[in-house]
Coordinates of C-alpha atoms in Angstrom, one line a residue:
M1 CA 8.9 85.1 141.2
A2 CA 11.4 85.3 138.3
D3 CA 14.5 87.4 138.9
I4 CA 14.2 90.9 137.3
P5 CA 17.7 92.2 136.2
L6 CA 18.0 95.8 137.7
T7 CA 20.4 98.6 137.1
R8 CA 20.8 101.9 138.9
G9 CA 19.2 104.8 136.9
Q10 CA 22.6 106.7 137.2
F11 CA 24.1 104.7 134.6
L12 CA 21.5 105.8 132.0
L13 CA 22.1 109.6 132.7
P14 CA 25.1 109.7 130.3
F15 CA 23.1 108.3 127.5
V16 CA 20.4 110.6 128.3
S17 CA 22.7 113.6 128.4
I18 CA 24.0 112.9 125.0
L19 CA 20.5 112.7 123.5
D20 CA 19.5 115.9 125.1
D21 CA 22.5 117.7 123.7
I22 CA 21.6 116.8 120.2
G23 CA 18.0 117.6 120.7
V24 CA 16.3 114.2 120.8
Q25 CA 12.9 113.9 122.5
T26 CA 14.4 111.8 125.2
E27 CA 11.2 111.5 127.4
L28 CA 9.2 110.0 124.6
L29 CA 12.0 107.3 123.9
L30 CA 12.1 106.5 127.7
E31 CA 8.4 106.1 127.8
R32 CA 8.3 103.9 124.8
S33 CA 11.1 101.7 126.4
R34 CA 8.9 101.4 129.6
L35 CA 11.2 103.6 131.7
P36 CA 10.4 106.5 133.8
S37 CA 10.3 109.9 131.7
S38 CA 11.6 111.8 134.5
L39 CA 14.9 109.9 134.9
A40 CA 17.0 112.7 136.3
E41 CA 14.7 112.7 139.5
K42 CA 14.9 109.0 139.9
S43 CA 18.5 108.4 139.0
E44 CA 19.3 106.9 142.4
L45 CA 16.7 104.4 142.2
Y46 CA 16.8 100.8 140.3
L47 CA 15.3 100.4 137.0
P48 CA 15.0 97.1 134.9
L49 CA 18.0 96.5 133.0
L50 CA 16.7 95.0 129.7
P51 CA 14.4 97.9 128.9
A52 CA 17.2 100.1 129.7
L53 CA 19.6 98.3 127.3
R54 CA 16.6 98.4 124.5
F55 CA 16.4 102.2 125.2
V56 CA 20.1 102.5 124.4
E57 CA 20.1 100.5 121.3
T58 CA 16.9 102.0 119.9
A59 CA 18.4 105.6 120.7
Q60 CA 21.7 104.5 118.9
R61 CA 20.0 103.0 116.1
S62 CA 17.5 106.0 115.5
Q63 CA 20.1 108.7 115.8
G64 CA 22.9 106.8 114.0
I65 CA 25.4 107.6 117.0
E66 CA 28.5 105.4 116.4
D67 CA 30.1 104.1 119.7
F68 CA 27.4 105.2 121.9
G69 CA 28.6 103.2 124.9
F70 CA 32.0 104.8 124.6
L71 CA 30.7 108.3 124.3
A72 CA 28.6 107.6 127.2
A73 CA 31.4 106.2 129.4
Q74 CA 33.4 109.4 128.7
R75 CA 30.6 111.3 130.8
L76 CA 30.6 108.9 133.7
H77 CA 32.4 109.9 137.1
F78 CA 32.6 108.4 140.4
S79 CA 29.5 110.1 141.6
H80 CA 27.4 107.8 139.4
M81 CA 28.6 105.0 141.9
R82 CA 27.0 104.2 145.2
E83 CA 28.2 106.2 148.2
R84 CA 29.3 103.0 149.7
T85 CA 31.3 101.9 146.7
R86 CA 32.9 105.2 146.5
A87 CA 33.6 105.3 150.3
L88 CA 35.3 101.9 150.1
I89 CA 37.5 102.7 147.0
A90 CA 38.5 106.2 148.4
H91 CA 39.8 104.6 151.7
S92 CA 41.5 101.5 150.1
P93 CA 45.2 101.5 151.0
T94 CA 46.2 99.9 147.6
L95 CA 45.0 99.5 144.2
L96 CA 44.5 95.7 144.8
V97 CA 42.2 96.3 147.6
A98 CA 40.1 98.8 145.8
L99 CA 39.6 96.6 143.0
R100 CA 38.5 93.8 145.4
H101 CA 36.0 96.2 146.9
A102 CA 34.7 97.0 143.5
C103 CA 34.4 93.4 142.5
H104 CA 32.4 92.7 145.8
E105 CA 30.0 95.7 145.3
A106 CA 29.5 95.1 141.5
S107 CA 26.1 93.3 142.3
R108 CA 24.8 96.5 144.1
E109 CA 25.5 98.6 141.0
D110 CA 23.7 96.1 138.4
T111 CA 22.0 93.2 140.3
I112 CA 23.1 90.5 137.7
L113 CA 26.7 92.1 137.1
S114 CA 29.6 89.9 138.4
M115 CA 33.3 91.2 138.7
W116 CA 36.3 89.3 139.6
I117 CA 40.1 89.5 139.1
E118 CA 42.2 87.0 137.1
H119 CA 45.8 86.7 137.8
H120 CA 48.2 86.1 134.8
A121 CA 52.1 86.1 134.7
D122 CA 52.9 89.9 134.7
H123 CA 49.2 91.4 134.8
V124 CA 46.0 91.0 136.2
R125 CA 42.6 91.1 134.3
V126 CA 39.9 92.9 135.9
C127 CA 36.7 91.1 134.4
S128 CA 33.2 91.6 134.5
R129 CA 30.1 90.0 133.2
L130 CA 26.4 90.3 133.0
A131 CA 25.0 87.0 134.3
G132 CA 22.5 84.9 132.0
P133 CA 22.4 84.0 128.4
G134 CA 21.0 86.0 125.6
H135 CA 21.8 89.8 126.7
L136 CA 21.5 91.9 123.7
H137 CA 23.3 95.1 123.1
L138 CA 26.3 94.2 125.3
R139 CA 28.7 96.6 123.8
H140 CA 26.9 99.6 125.4
A141 CA 26.9 98.0 128.8
Q142 CA 30.5 96.7 128.5
W143 CA 32.1 100.2 128.0
I144 CA 30.5 101.2 131.1
Q145 CA 31.7 98.0 132.9
N146 CA 35.3 98.7 131.8
I147 CA 35.6 102.3 132.2
F148 CA 34.9 102.1 135.9
S149 CA 37.9 99.7 136.3
V150 CA 39.9 102.2 134.3
Y151 CA 38.8 105.0 136.6
I152 CA 39.6 103.2 139.9
T153 CA 43.0 102.3 138.6
R154 CA 43.5 106.0 137.7
Q155 CA 42.9 106.7 141.2
F156 CA 46.1 105.0 142.0
A157 CA 48.3 105.1 138.7
G158 CA 47.5 108.8 137.6
P159 CA 44.9 110.3 135.5
D160 CA 46.7 109.7 132.4
W161 CA 47.0 105.7 132.8
M162 CA 45.7 103.6 130.2
P163 CA 45.4 99.7 130.2
T164 CA 47.4 97.9 127.5
A165 CA 44.3 95.7 126.6
I166 CA 40.5 96.2 126.8
A167 CA 38.3 93.4 125.9
F168 CA 34.7 92.9 125.2
E169 CA 32.4 89.8 125.5
S170 CA 30.4 91.0 122.4
S171 CA 31.7 90.8 118.9
Y172 CA 32.3 94.5 118.8
A173 CA 35.2 96.7 117.2
P174 CA 35.6 100.3 118.1
S175 CA 35.6 102.9 115.4
P176 CA 38.9 104.4 114.4
E177 CA 37.8 107.8 116.2
T178 CA 37.4 105.7 119.3
R179 CA 40.7 103.8 119.0
S180 CA 42.4 107.1 118.4
C181 CA 41.4 108.2 121.9
W182 CA 43.1 105.1 123.3
P183 CA 46.5 105.1 121.6
N184 CA 48.6 101.9 122.3
V185 CA 45.7 100.0 123.7
R186 CA 44.9 96.5 122.1
F187 CA 41.2 95.9 121.6
L188 CA 39.8 92.4 121.8
S189 CA 36.4 91.2 121.0
G190 CA 34.6 87.8 121.6
E191 CA 36.1 87.2 125.0
H192 CA 34.6 85.3 128.0
A193 CA 34.1 88.5 129.7
A194 CA 34.7 92.2 129.6
W195 CA 38.0 93.0 131.0
I196 CA 41.0 95.4 131.3
S197 CA 44.5 94.5 131.7
V198 CA 46.6 95.9 134.8
P199 CA 50.2 95.3 135.4
L200 CA 51.1 93.5 138.6
T201 CA 53.5 96.3 139.6
L202 CA 50.6 98.7 140.1
L203 CA 48.8 96.6 142.6
G204 CA 50.6 98.1 145.6
L205 CA 50.3 101.6 144.5
P206 CA 48.6 103.8 147.3
N207 CA 45.6 105.8 146.7
R208 CA 46.8 109.2 145.1
T209 CA 43.4 111.1 144.9
P210 CA 40.9 110.4 147.8
A211 CA 39.9 114.1 147.6
A212 CA 38.2 113.4 144.4
F213 CA 35.3 111.8 146.2
A214 CA 32.9 114.1 147.8
P215 CA 31.0 112.2 150.6
P216 CA 28.1 113.9 152.2
R217 CA 27.8 114.2 155.9
D218 CA 26.0 112.0 158.3
N219 CA 22.6 112.8 159.8
E220 CA 23.9 112.3 163.4
G221 CA 25.5 115.2 165.3
G222 CA 29.2 115.4 165.6
P223 CA 32.0 114.5 163.1
S224 CA 30.8 112.4 160.2
A225 CA 32.0 108.9 159.6
Y226 CA 34.3 110.4 156.8
D227 CA 35.8 112.9 159.3
I228 CA 36.4 110.0 161.9
V229 CA 38.2 107.9 159.1
E230 CA 40.6 110.9 158.5
L231 CA 41.1 111.7 162.2
L232 CA 41.9 107.9 162.8
K233 CA 44.5 108.0 159.9
L234 CA 46.2 111.1 161.5
M235 CA 46.1 109.7 165.1
L236 CA 46.9 106.0 164.7
P237 CA 50.6 106.2 163.1
A238 CA 51.8 107.5 166.7
Y239 CA 50.5 104.4 168.4
L240 CA 51.5 101.7 165.9
D241 CA 54.8 100.7 167.9
E242 CA 53.0 101.4 171.3
G243 CA 50.9 98.3 171.3
T244 CA 47.7 100.4 172.0
T245 CA 45.9 100.2 168.6
A246 CA 43.1 97.7 169.8
L247 CA 39.6 99.2 169.2
S248 CA 38.6 99.7 172.7
D249 CA 42.0 101.6 173.3
V250 CA 41.4 103.8 170.3
A251 CA 37.9 104.5 171.1
E252 CA 38.9 105.6 174.7
I253 CA 41.7 107.7 173.4
A254 CA 39.2 109.3 170.9
G255 CA 36.8 109.9 173.7
V256 CA 34.0 108.0 172.2
S257 CA 32.5 104.6 173.0
T258 CA 33.5 101.5 171.3
R259 CA 30.0 101.0 170.1
T260 CA 29.8 104.5 168.8
L261 CA 33.0 104.2 166.7
Q262 CA 31.9 101.0 165.2
R263 CA 28.4 102.3 164.3
R264 CA 29.9 105.4 162.6
L265 CA 32.5 103.5 160.5
A266 CA 29.6 101.0 159.6
L267 CA 27.5 103.7 158.2
I268 CA 30.1 104.0 155.2
G269 CA 30.9 100.2 154.9
L270 CA 34.1 100.4 156.9
S271 CA 35.4 98.6 159.9
Y272 CA 38.0 99.7 162.4
S273 CA 40.4 96.8 161.3
D274 CA 39.9 98.2 157.7
I275 CA 41.4 101.6 158.9
L276 CA 44.0 100.0 161.0
D277 CA 45.1 97.8 158.0
T278 CA 45.3 101.1 155.8
V279 CA 47.3 103.0 158.4
R280 CA 49.8 100.1 158.7
Y281 CA 50.2 99.5 155.1
E282 CA 50.8 103.2 154.5
H283 CA 53.4 103.2 157.4
A284 CA 55.2 100.2 156.2
S285 CA 55.3 101.0 152.6
Q286 CA 56.8 104.3 153.1
L287 CA 59.6 102.6 155.5
L288 CA 60.1 100.0 152.6
R289 CA 60.4 102.8 150.1
D290 CA 62.2 105.4 151.8
T291 CA 64.6 103.5 154.2
D292 CA 67.0 100.6 154.5
C293 CA 65.2 99.1 157.5
R294 CA 65.1 95.4 157.7
V295 CA 61.7 93.9 156.9
I296 CA 61.4 92.6 160.5
D297 CA 62.0 96.2 162.0
V298 CA 59.4 97.5 159.4
A299 CA 57.0 94.7 160.8
F300 CA 57.4 95.9 164.5
S301 CA 57.3 99.7 163.8
S302 CA 54.1 99.2 161.9
G303 CA 52.5 97.4 165.0
Y304 CA 52.8 93.6 164.0
T305 CA 54.4 91.3 166.7
D306 CA 54.7 88.5 164.1
P307 CA 56.8 89.3 161.0
A308 CA 55.0 86.4 159.3
H309 CA 51.8 87.9 160.0
F310 CA 52.9 91.3 158.6
S311 CA 54.2 89.6 155.4
R312 CA 50.8 87.8 154.9
A313 CA 48.7 91.0 155.6
F314 CA 51.2 93.0 153.1
R315 CA 50.7 90.5 150.4
R316 CA 47.0 90.6 150.7
M317 CA 46.9 94.2 150.0
T318 CA 49.5 94.3 147.4
G319 CA 49.8 90.9 145.8
V320 CA 53.7 90.8 146.7
T321 CA 55.7 90.2 149.8
P322 CA 57.2 93.2 151.4
R323 CA 60.7 92.1 150.2
Q324 CA 59.5 91.9 146.6
F325 CA 57.7 95.3 147.0
R326 CA 60.9 96.9 147.9
E327 CA 62.7 95.3 145.1
Q328 CA 60.2 96.4 142.6
L329 CA 60.5 100.0 143.7
R330 CA 64.4 99.7 143.5
R331 CA 64.4 98.2 140.1
A332 CA 62.0 100.9 138.9
E333 CA 64.3 103.6 140.2
G334 CA 67.5 101.8 139.1
V335 CA 68.8 101.6 142.8
S336 CA 70.9 98.7 143.8
P337 CA 69.5 97.1 147.0
S338 CA 71.4 97.5 150.2
P339 CA 72.7 94.3 151.9
L340 CA 70.7 95.1 155.0
T341 CA 67.4 94.9 153.1
A342 CA 67.8 91.3 152.6
Q343 CA 67.6 90.6 156.2

């Protein structure tokens, strides 16, 4: 059977709400595009992507709406993403980890969407592309693709952060009005993919606003998986240098079985090692930022018995070594490094 590209109905809702606001008979347009007319009731379900793109293009052309994709992107928020994707980003220790999770989960949002990170000299490009040739009306979809990368970055860099560049695969140029909403941002078209530019110095930033996500509770009795994550984050720092952070130890301390703990975390797509990595990173980054502790002492204090393992794990989460991380912070703050920090 031929592949049928699918997208989640959630991504059509912003377009529909714009049409509803201006009095368009949206249900009729949806029916003509062979889409469910009661979209709001089925927004969590998957819909065929190509009719969805045709619906957006037909509505844009018939109503003369300029930069329809950009206007819809302004109405998007994290509740439009899958619960698993939201949870993974909410509990990511750094921006780099969050972006990697987004890349991995992209095809669950749109079945032919691929997303990846390209490394350049002083920045990375968070890229996305709809697979297969000949997809029309890309400019509408690519605003949606790019805006989620922007929103994810803002969870770490702050609500006013803007990329230095936004690129589109389509031959599209934003209107002057749209450009005015993105001052100092360079727009590119005809690129190999849609992408935004993120400075390397931001990749190690911690999550600023996990409370922006509003996860539902589990159906099982007792604390939800989200509650357990927060409890583990509160409890584990006290045990990092005690050598008792193994899963079986923590489950016993928490008064649950190992299997129960694993099952609860799996409900939101997380593993115990994900939580432990996050707690270790938060502890280590605070020491690197606020003290002159030697890197080797930071490693031991964070629960690592091998400083080389610590450096590899830290680099995997931030893109830089612990020493480079500290140097970046000191340069940004205009502080001269202590001789002890080089040891």
